[in-house]
PDB file of C-alpha atoms in Angstrom:
ATOM      1  CA  MET A   1     104.355  92.603  83.429  1.00  0.00           C
ATOM      2  CA  LYS A   2     102.910  89.357  82.184  1.00  0.00           C
ATOM      3  CA  LYS A   3      99.819  87.912  83.723  1.00  0.00           C
ATOM      4  CA  LYS A   4     101.825  85.027  85.168  1.00  0.00           C
ATOM      5  CA  GLU A   5     104.050  87.555  87.061  1.00  0.00           C
ATOM      6  CA  ILE A   6     101.070  89.285  88.601  1.00  0.00           C
ATOM      7  CA  TRP A   7     100.077  86.060  90.121  1.00  0.00           C
ATOM      8  CA  ILE A   8     103.612  85.444  91.358  1.00  0.00           C
ATOM      9  CA  VAL A   9     103.638  88.824  93.099  1.00  0.00           C
ATOM     10  CA  ALA A  10     100.200  88.165  94.493  1.00  0.00           C
ATOM     11  CA  ALA A  11     101.229  84.687  95.890  1.00  0.00           C
ATOM     12  CA  ILE A  12     104.331  86.208  97.418  1.00  0.00           C
ATOM     13  CA  LEU A  13     102.397  88.960  99.176  1.00  0.00           C
ATOM     14  CA  ILE A  14      99.729  86.482 100.437  1.00  0.00           C
ATOM     15  CA  PHE A  15     102.319  84.223 101.594  1.00  0.00           C
ATOM     16  CA  GLY A  16     103.978  86.984 103.488  1.00  0.00           C
ATOM     17  CA  LEU A  17     100.752  88.292 104.989  1.00  0.00           C
ATOM     18  CA  MET A  18      99.937  84.794 106.187  1.00  0.00           C
ATOM     19  CA  ILE A  19     103.223  84.334 107.837  1.00  0.00           C
ATOM     20  CA  GLN A  20     102.929  87.795 109.417  1.00  0.00           C
ATOM     21  CA  GLN A  21      99.433  87.178 110.789  1.00  0.00           C
ATOM     22  CA  VAL A  22     100.007  83.624 111.982  1.00  0.00           C
ATOM     23  CA  SER A  23     103.268  84.635 113.699  1.00  0.00           C
ATOM     24  CA  ALA A  24     101.547  87.473 115.595  1.00  0.00           C
ATOM     25  CA  ARG A  25      98.545  85.441 116.547  1.00  0.00           C
ATOM     26  CA  ILE A  26     100.330  82.261 117.922  1.00  0.00           C
ATOM     27  CA  ARG A  27     102.364  84.347 120.336  1.00  0.00           C
ATOM     28  CA  LYS A  28     101.445  83.705 123.907  1.00  0.00           C
ATOM     29  CA  PRO A  29     101.481  86.620 126.453  1.00  0.00           C
ATOM     30  CA  GLY A  30     105.062  86.774 127.911  1.00  0.00           C
ATOM     31  CA  LEU A  31     106.083  86.993 131.515  1.00  0.00           C
ATOM     32  CA  GLN A  32     109.344  88.670 131.668  1.00  0.00           C
ATOM     33  CA  ALA A  33     111.475  91.040 129.676  1.00  0.00           C
ATOM     34  CA  ARG A  34     115.043  90.146 129.253  1.00  0.00           C
ATOM     35  CA  VAL A  35     117.576  92.900 128.341  1.00  0.00           C
ATOM     36  CA  THR A  36     120.729  91.886 126.551  1.00  0.00           C
ATOM     37  CA  VAL A  37     123.757  93.762 125.243  1.00  0.00           C
ATOM     38  CA  ASP A  38     125.871  92.145 122.673  1.00  0.00           C
ATOM     39  CA  ASN A  39     123.736  88.945 123.522  1.00  0.00           C
ATOM     40  CA  ALA A  40     125.031  88.967 127.005  1.00  0.00           C
ATOM     41  CA  VAL A  41     121.959  89.133 129.559  1.00  0.00           C
ATOM     42  CA  VAL A  42     122.091  92.368 131.555  1.00  0.00           C
ATOM     43  CA  ASP A  43     118.751  92.207 133.370  1.00  0.00           C
ATOM     44  CA  THR A  44     115.554  90.332 133.576  1.00  0.00           C
ATOM     45  CA  LEU A  45     112.354  91.879 134.668  1.00  0.00           C
ATOM     46  CA  ASP A  46     108.861  90.789 135.549  1.00  0.00           C
ATOM     47  CA  LEU A  47     106.235  92.265 133.288  1.00  0.00           C
ATOM     48  CA  SER A  48     103.770  92.219 136.127  1.00  0.00           C
ATOM     49  CA  ARG A  49     105.796  94.490 138.149  1.00  0.00           C
ATOM     50  CA  PRO A  50     105.940  98.154 137.133  1.00  0.00           C
ATOM     51  CA  ALA A  51     109.407  99.443 136.967  1.00  0.00           C
ATOM     52  CA  GLN A  52     111.611 102.057 135.250  1.00  0.00           C
ATOM     53  CA  LYS A  53     115.236 101.395 134.627  1.00  0.00           C
ATOM     54  CA  GLU A  54     118.224 102.889 132.896  1.00  0.00           C
ATOM     55  CA  TYR A  55     120.790 100.705 131.097  1.00  0.00           C
ATOM     56  CA  VAL A  56     124.152 102.196 130.358  1.00  0.00           C
ATOM     57  CA  THR A  57     125.947 100.179 127.718  1.00  0.00           C
ATOM     58  CA  PRO A  58     129.461 100.911 126.311  1.00  0.00           C
ATOM     59  CA  TYR A  59     127.603 102.649 123.439  1.00  0.00           C
ATOM     60  CA  GLY A  60     125.028 104.570 125.161  1.00  0.00           C
ATOM     61  CA  THR A  61     122.005 104.759 127.565  1.00  0.00           C
ATOM     62  CA  ASN A  62     118.441 103.386 127.240  1.00  0.00           C
ATOM     63  CA  THR A  63     115.458 103.770 129.535  1.00  0.00           C
ATOM     64  CA  LEU A  64     113.188 100.829 129.889  1.00  0.00           C
ATOM     65  CA  VAL A  65     109.649 101.284 131.536  1.00  0.00           C
ATOM     66  CA  ILE A  66     107.505  98.352 132.603  1.00  0.00           C
ATOM     67  CA  LYS A  67     103.902  99.314 132.840  1.00  0.00           C
ATOM     68  CA  ASP A  68     100.546  97.518 132.405  1.00  0.00           C
ATOM     69  CA  GLY A  69     102.200  94.218 131.593  1.00  0.00           C
ATOM     70  CA  GLN A  70     104.175  95.883 128.630  1.00  0.00           C
ATOM     71  CA  ALA A  71     107.665  96.704 128.209  1.00  0.00           C
ATOM     72  CA  ASP A  72     108.621  99.870 126.447  1.00  0.00           C
ATOM     73  CA  VAL A  73     111.832 101.820 125.677  1.00  0.00           C
ATOM     74  CA  THR A  74     110.924 105.392 126.453  1.00  0.00           C
ATOM     75  CA  ALA A  75     114.243 107.324 126.023  1.00  0.00           C
ATOM     76  CA  ALA A  76     117.758 106.644 124.354  1.00  0.00           C
ATOM     77  CA  ASP A  77     120.590 108.911 123.633  1.00  0.00           C
ATOM     78  CA  CYS A  78     121.187 107.403 120.162  1.00  0.00           C
ATOM     79  CA  ALA A  79     120.777 109.296 116.752  1.00  0.00           C
ATOM     80  CA  ASN A  80     117.928 107.441 115.216  1.00  0.00           C
ATOM     81  CA  GLN A  81     115.489 106.981 118.092  1.00  0.00           C
ATOM     82  CA  ILE A  82     114.053 103.901 116.498  1.00  0.00           C
ATOM     83  CA  CYS A  83     113.794 101.996 119.704  1.00  0.00           C
ATOM     84  CA  VAL A  84     111.882 104.864 121.407  1.00  0.00           C
ATOM     85  CA  HIS A  85     109.312 104.898 118.551  1.00  0.00           C
ATOM     86  CA  ASP A  86     109.055 101.114 118.592  1.00  0.00           C
ATOM     87  CA  ALA A  87     105.619  99.933 120.012  1.00  0.00           C
ATOM     88  CA  PRO A  88     105.639  98.459 123.634  1.00  0.00           C
ATOM     89  CA  VAL A  89     106.014  94.853 123.667  1.00  0.00           C
ATOM     90  CA  SER A  90     104.040  92.143 125.841  1.00  0.00           C
ATOM     91  CA  LYS A  91     104.169  88.923 123.904  1.00  0.00           C
ATOM     92  CA  GLU A  92     106.492  86.052 123.780  1.00  0.00           C
ATOM     93  CA  GLY A  93     109.241  86.523 121.229  1.00  0.00           C
ATOM     94  CA  GLU A  94     108.508  90.319 120.433  1.00  0.00           C
ATOM     95  CA  THR A  95     111.524  92.457 120.626  1.00  0.00           C
ATOM     96  CA  ILE A  96     112.710  96.112 120.900  1.00  0.00           C
ATOM     97  CA  ALA A  97     116.115  96.652 119.358  1.00  0.00           C
ATOM     98  CA  CYS A  98     118.399  99.457 119.695  1.00  0.00           C
ATOM     99  CA  LEU A  99     120.992  98.798 117.006  1.00  0.00           C
ATOM    100  CA  PRO A 100     123.337 101.657 117.750  1.00  0.00           C
ATOM    101  CA  HIS A 101     123.622 100.434 121.399  1.00  0.00           C
ATOM    102  CA  HIS A 102     123.632  96.719 120.626  1.00  0.00           C
ATOM    103  CA  LEU A 103     120.763  96.464 123.159  1.00  0.00           C
ATOM    104  CA  LEU A 104     117.832  94.045 122.765  1.00  0.00           C
ATOM    105  CA  VAL A 105     114.689  93.855 124.840  1.00  0.00           C
ATOM    106  CA  GLU A 106     113.098  90.559 124.292  1.00  0.00           C
ATOM    107  CA  VAL A 107     109.837  89.145 125.944  1.00  0.00           C
ATOM    108  CA  ILE A 108     110.164  85.512 127.218  1.00  0.00           C
ATOM    109  CA  ARG A 109     108.010  83.211 129.218  1.00  0.00           C
ATOM    110  CA  ASP A 110     110.225  81.647 131.830  1.00  0.00           C
TER     111      ASP A 110
ATOM    112  CA  MET B   1     128.398 105.907  80.099  1.00  0.00           C
ATOM    113  CA  LEU B   2     130.234 107.557  83.012  1.00  0.00           C
ATOM    114  CA  THR B   3     127.981 110.706  82.568  1.00  0.00           C
ATOM    115  CA  ARG B   4     124.786 108.572  82.821  1.00  0.00           C
ATOM    116  CA  ALA B   5     126.094 106.885  85.760  1.00  0.00           C
ATOM    117  CA  ALA B   6     126.851 110.091  87.601  1.00  0.00           C
ATOM    118  CA  VAL B   7     123.390 111.528  86.640  1.00  0.00           C
ATOM    119  CA  LEU B   8     121.737 108.470  87.909  1.00  0.00           C
ATOM    120  CA  THR B   9     123.853 108.646  91.201  1.00  0.00           C
ATOM    121  CA  ALA B  10     122.779 112.153  91.590  1.00  0.00           C
ATOM    122  CA  ALA B  11     119.114 111.270  91.028  1.00  0.00           C
ATOM    123  CA  ALA B  12     119.315 108.440  93.503  1.00  0.00           C
ATOM    124  CA  LEU B  13     120.840 110.891  96.088  1.00  0.00           C
ATOM    125  CA  ALA B  14     118.064 113.386  95.466  1.00  0.00           C
ATOM    126  CA  LEU B  15     115.516 110.604  96.074  1.00  0.00           C
ATOM    127  CA  SER B  16     117.099 109.423  99.329  1.00  0.00           C
ATOM    128  CA  TYR B  17     116.839 113.042 100.518  1.00  0.00           C
ATOM    129  CA  VAL B  18     113.279 113.542  99.214  1.00  0.00           C
ATOM    130  CA  GLU B  19     112.292 110.390 101.007  1.00  0.00           C
ATOM    131  CA  SER B  20     113.255 111.592 104.478  1.00  0.00           C
ATOM    132  CA  PHE B  21     110.313 114.086 104.125  1.00  0.00           C
ATOM    133  CA  ILE B  22     107.777 111.553 103.285  1.00  0.00           C
ATOM    134  CA  PRO B  23     106.052 110.289 106.502  1.00  0.00           C
ATOM    135  CA  VAL B  24     105.830 106.464 106.360  1.00  0.00           C
ATOM    136  CA  PRO B  25     102.682 104.846 107.678  1.00  0.00           C
ATOM    137  CA  PHE B  26     104.459 101.687 108.263  1.00  0.00           C
ATOM    138  CA  PRO B  27     104.197  99.773 111.634  1.00  0.00           C
ATOM    139  CA  VAL B  28     107.987  99.190 111.855  1.00  0.00           C
ATOM    140  CA  PRO B  29     109.880 102.351 112.834  1.00  0.00           C
ATOM    141  CA  GLY B  30     112.637 103.051 110.553  1.00  0.00           C
ATOM    142  CA  ALA B  31     111.103 101.450 107.477  1.00  0.00           C
ATOM    143  CA  LYS B  32     111.411 103.347 104.346  1.00  0.00           C
ATOM    144  CA  LEU B  33     109.854 103.255 100.882  1.00  0.00           C
ATOM    145  CA  GLY B  34     113.198 102.772  99.280  1.00  0.00           C
ATOM    146  CA  LEU B  35     112.789 105.277  96.388  1.00  0.00           C
ATOM    147  CA  ALA B  36     116.478 105.219  95.434  1.00  0.00           C
ATOM    148  CA  ASN B  37     115.916 101.612  94.345  1.00  0.00           C
ATOM    149  CA  ILE B  38     114.131 102.953  91.345  1.00  0.00           C
ATOM    150  CA  VAL B  39     117.526 104.266  90.116  1.00  0.00           C
ATOM    151  CA  THR B  40     119.299 101.073  90.954  1.00  0.00           C
ATOM    152  CA  LEU B  41     116.499  99.298  88.763  1.00  0.00           C
ATOM    153  CA  ILE B  42     116.856 101.698  85.906  1.00  0.00           C
ATOM    154  CA  ALA B  43     120.612 101.451  86.015  1.00  0.00           C
ATOM    155  CA  LEU B  44     120.433  97.571  86.059  1.00  0.00           C
ATOM    156  CA  CYS B  45     118.165  97.715  82.898  1.00  0.00           C
ATOM    157  CA  THR B  46     120.047 100.361  80.899  1.00  0.00           C
ATOM    158  CA  LEU B  47     123.722 100.320  82.073  1.00  0.00           C
ATOM    159  CA  GLY B  48     124.273  96.660  83.221  1.00  0.00           C
ATOM    160  CA  ALA B  49     124.973  95.018  86.565  1.00  0.00           C
ATOM    161  CA  ARG B  50     128.340  96.534  87.169  1.00  0.00           C
ATOM    162  CA  ASN B  51     127.321 100.059  86.868  1.00  0.00           C
ATOM    163  CA  ALA B  52     124.216  99.385  88.800  1.00  0.00           C
ATOM    164  CA  LEU B  53     126.344  98.173  91.696  1.00  0.00           C
ATOM    165  CA  GLY B  54     128.716 101.206  91.518  1.00  0.00           C
ATOM    166  CA  ILE B  55     125.867 103.456  91.551  1.00  0.00           C
ATOM    167  CA  ALA B  56     124.060 101.807  94.378  1.00  0.00           C
ATOM    168  CA  VAL B  57     127.257 101.660  96.584  1.00  0.00           C
ATOM    169  CA  ALA B  58     128.067 105.387  95.750  1.00  0.00           C
ATOM    170  CA  ARG B  59     124.731 106.492  96.659  1.00  0.00           C
ATOM    171  CA  VAL B  60     124.493 104.753  99.911  1.00  0.00           C
ATOM    172  CA  CYS B  61     127.943 106.000 100.989  1.00  0.00           C
ATOM    173  CA  ILE B  62     127.283 109.612  99.978  1.00  0.00           C
ATOM    174  CA  ALA B  63     123.746 109.700 101.484  1.00  0.00           C
ATOM    175  CA  GLY B  64     125.216 108.064 104.672  1.00  0.00           C
ATOM    176  CA  PHE B  65     127.785 110.818 105.082  1.00  0.00           C
ATOM    177  CA  LEU B  66     125.393 113.669 104.228  1.00  0.00           C
ATOM    178  CA  PHE B  67     122.190 112.558 106.034  1.00  0.00           C
ATOM    179  CA  GLY B  68     122.993 109.540 108.170  1.00  0.00           C
ATOM    180  CA  SER B  69     125.631 108.290 110.527  1.00  0.00           C
ATOM    181  CA  ALA B  70     128.582 105.953 109.950  1.00  0.00           C
ATOM    182  CA  SER B  71     126.747 103.004 111.626  1.00  0.00           C
ATOM    183  CA  SER B  72     123.702 103.477 109.472  1.00  0.00           C
ATOM    184  CA  ILE B  73     125.959 103.076 106.259  1.00  0.00           C
ATOM    185  CA  ILE B  74     126.521  99.282 107.003  1.00  0.00           C
ATOM    186  CA  TYR B  75     122.817  98.447 107.242  1.00  0.00           C
ATOM    187  CA  ALA B  76     122.095 100.443 104.003  1.00  0.00           C
ATOM    188  CA  LEU B  77     124.939  98.777 102.349  1.00  0.00           C
ATOM    189  CA  SER B  78     124.247  95.204 103.176  1.00  0.00           C
ATOM    190  CA  GLY B  79     120.622  95.823 102.051  1.00  0.00           C
ATOM    191  CA  ALA B  80     121.682  97.534  98.770  1.00  0.00           C
ATOM    192  CA  VAL B  81     124.332  94.883  97.919  1.00  0.00           C
ATOM    193  CA  LEU B  82     121.988  91.814  98.623  1.00  0.00           C
ATOM    194  CA  SER B  83     119.321  93.438  96.690  1.00  0.00           C
ATOM    195  CA  TRP B  84     121.474  94.097  93.862  1.00  0.00           C
ATOM    196  CA  ALA B  85     122.773  90.617  93.731  1.00  0.00           C
ATOM    197  CA  VAL B  86     119.169  89.153  93.743  1.00  0.00           C
ATOM    198  CA  MET B  87     117.894  91.682  91.202  1.00  0.00           C
ATOM    199  CA  THR B  88     120.980  91.057  88.901  1.00  0.00           C
ATOM    200  CA  LEU B  89     119.985  87.171  88.912  1.00  0.00           C
ATOM    201  CA  CYS B  90     116.442  87.806  88.549  1.00  0.00           C
ATOM    202  CA  ARG B  91     116.578  90.418  85.795  1.00  0.00           C
ATOM    203  CA  ARG B  92     117.307  88.070  82.957  1.00  0.00           C
ATOM    204  CA  ARG B  93     114.101  85.929  83.610  1.00  0.00           C
ATOM    205  CA  CYS B  94     111.578  88.352  85.144  1.00  0.00           C
ATOM    206  CA  SER B  95     109.793  91.603  84.405  1.00  0.00           C
ATOM    207  CA  VAL B  96     111.031  94.790  86.095  1.00  0.00           C
ATOM    208  CA  VAL B  97     108.211  94.706  88.680  1.00  0.00           C
ATOM    209  CA  LEU B  98     108.880  91.164  89.815  1.00  0.00           C
ATOM    210  CA  THR B  99     112.686  91.746  90.052  1.00  0.00           C
ATOM    211  CA  SER B 100     112.016  94.930  92.200  1.00  0.00           C
ATOM    212  CA  VAL B 101     109.715  92.914  94.488  1.00  0.00           C
ATOM    213  CA  LEU B 102     112.481  90.129  94.979  1.00  0.00           C
ATOM    214  CA  GLY B 103     114.878  92.879  95.389  1.00  0.00           C
ATOM    215  CA  GLY B 104     112.901  94.530  98.123  1.00  0.00           C
ATOM    216  CA  ILE B 105     112.503  91.447  99.987  1.00  0.00           C
ATOM    217  CA  ALA B 106     116.323  90.822  99.636  1.00  0.00           C
ATOM    218  CA  HIS B 107     117.079  94.400 100.707  1.00  0.00           C
ATOM    219  CA  ASN B 108     115.242  93.820 104.049  1.00  0.00           C
ATOM    220  CA  ALA B 109     116.712  90.326 104.466  1.00  0.00           C
ATOM    221  CA  GLY B 110     120.137  91.879 104.173  1.00  0.00           C
ATOM    222  CA  GLN B 111     119.455  94.547 106.763  1.00  0.00           C
ATOM    223  CA  LEU B 112     117.953  91.962 109.132  1.00  0.00           C
ATOM    224  CA  MET B 113     121.038  89.773 108.864  1.00  0.00           C
ATOM    225  CA  THR B 114     123.271  92.681 109.631  1.00  0.00           C
ATOM    226  CA  ALA B 115     121.244  93.632 112.585  1.00  0.00           C
ATOM    227  CA  CYS B 116     121.410  90.038 113.739  1.00  0.00           C
ATOM    228  CA  ALA B 117     125.211  90.072 113.408  1.00  0.00           C
ATOM    229  CA  VAL B 118     125.362  93.397 115.410  1.00  0.00           C
ATOM    230  CA  LEU B 119     123.259  92.243 118.156  1.00  0.00           C
ATOM    231  CA  LYS B 120     124.732  88.609 117.943  1.00  0.00           C
ATOM    232  CA  THR B 121     121.350  86.949 118.142  1.00  0.00           C
ATOM    233  CA  GLY B 122     118.790  85.566 115.762  1.00  0.00           C
ATOM    234  CA  ALA B 123     115.738  86.708 117.909  1.00  0.00           C
ATOM    235  CA  LEU B 124     115.055  89.505 115.490  1.00  0.00           C
ATOM    236  CA  VAL B 125     114.297  87.176 112.687  1.00  0.00           C
ATOM    237  CA  TRP B 126     111.283  85.867 114.453  1.00  0.00           C
ATOM    238  CA  SER B 127     110.109  89.196 115.763  1.00  0.00           C
ATOM    239  CA  TYR B 128     110.627  91.486 112.665  1.00  0.00           C
ATOM    240  CA  GLY B 129     111.117  88.856 109.760  1.00  0.00           C
ATOM    241  CA  PRO B 130     107.506  88.413 108.731  1.00  0.00           C
ATOM    242  CA  THR B 131     106.630  92.064 108.830  1.00  0.00           C
ATOM    243  CA  LEU B 132     109.757  92.984 106.866  1.00  0.00           C
ATOM    244  CA  PHE B 133     108.958  90.446 104.281  1.00  0.00           C
ATOM    245  CA  VAL B 134     105.566  91.972 103.728  1.00  0.00           C
ATOM    246  CA  LEU B 135     107.013  95.492 103.780  1.00  0.00           C
ATOM    247  CA  GLY B 136     109.827  94.632 101.264  1.00  0.00           C
ATOM    248  CA  THR B 137     107.133  93.066  98.862  1.00  0.00           C
ATOM    249  CA  LEU B 138     105.011  96.161  99.074  1.00  0.00           C
ATOM    250  CA  THR B 139     107.825  98.754  98.712  1.00  0.00           C
ATOM    251  CA  GLY B 140     109.431  96.623  96.076  1.00  0.00           C
ATOM    252  CA  LEU B 141     106.037  96.665  94.141  1.00  0.00           C
ATOM    253  CA  PHE B 142     105.774 100.455  94.451  1.00  0.00           C
ATOM    254  CA  THR B 143     109.453 101.144  93.325  1.00  0.00           C
ATOM    255  CA  GLY B 144     109.071  98.519  90.481  1.00  0.00           C
ATOM    256  CA  LEU B 145     105.895 100.036  89.143  1.00  0.00           C
ATOM    257  CA  CYS B 146     107.759 103.394  89.199  1.00  0.00           C
ATOM    258  CA  ALA B 147     110.708 102.091  87.481  1.00  0.00           C
ATOM    259  CA  ALA B 148     108.761 100.360  84.856  1.00  0.00           C
ATOM    260  CA  GLN B 149     107.083 103.581  83.977  1.00  0.00           C
ATOM    261  CA  VAL B 150     110.304 105.425  83.564  1.00  0.00           C
ATOM    262  CA  LEU B 151     111.819 102.716  81.511  1.00  0.00           C
ATOM    263  CA  LYS B 152     108.890 102.741  79.169  1.00  0.00           C
ATOM    264  CA  ARG B 153     109.391 106.418  78.381  1.00  0.00           C
ATOM    265  CA  LEU B 154     113.168 106.036  78.157  1.00  0.00           C
ATOM    266  CA  ASP B 155     112.659 103.285  75.568  1.00  0.00           C
ATOM    267  CA  THR B 156     110.072 105.218  73.377  1.00  0.00           C
ATOM    268  CA  ARG B 157     112.401 108.145  73.508  1.00  0.00           C
ATOM    269  CA  ARG B 158     115.438 106.258  72.440  1.00  0.00           C
ATOM    270  CA  ARG B 159     113.426 104.672  69.567  1.00  0.00           C
ATOM    271  CA  THR B 160     112.267 108.237  68.202  1.00  0.00           C
ATOM    272  CA  GLU B 161     115.619 109.549  68.525  1.00  0.00           C
ATOM    273  CA  THR B 162     117.098 106.866  66.223  1.00  0.00           C
ATOM    274  CA  GLU B 163     114.227 106.974  63.838  1.00  0.00           C
TER     275      GLU B 163
END
């Protein structure tokens, strides 16, 4: 690898880290969690009110828990369990996606 | 040529399998190192673009049927094909490592686009995009450095064989 390319890789990395940090920091605290399946809104929950709900989609079932102002998917009957391992979300624009079930939990402000 | 392609496909499959045992300290669940990309890079440099695509597609399909589910194949495939396309374009001008970095970013971009298509929303780009960009750069850098080492040794071996 030439010296020039080391700088290009470094620049790409710094650019990426900047975008990542900026996008994480400018997020405002969210107010509601919107649940969609195939981009159709299924439910909207207040983050301030603790709740536990189960969503049955044509593809499978997910359990969503609202606690301490955060939304978290705690159970799913899909194969990969990625949405279950995903961290809880609380800021505007943050998401938890369950791709096998086409289900998306999205934090919004209004 | 065909033998080499078959051996590389087998090597890629083995790497896909080995990878499932390596715990990944990444913040995004489901993110992987992409070790099999080492093989795609080597194929691209030694057997040409067409063979590299064949090997990548064969590996994704077989690995999908063996260790994954049918739905996981479309994500792996979209990532692999976009990454192959970008790496094929870059290879002529860039070093192996830079090619791999761009390929890693392209791989994640391809998967993200497929995920958006499945969910029918672009919300994921904003929430996962930046992190996937950084992860693609880092994993691409790692696999690129590995591939460069292998290629260096393949080269010296071929030279001594002909001498």
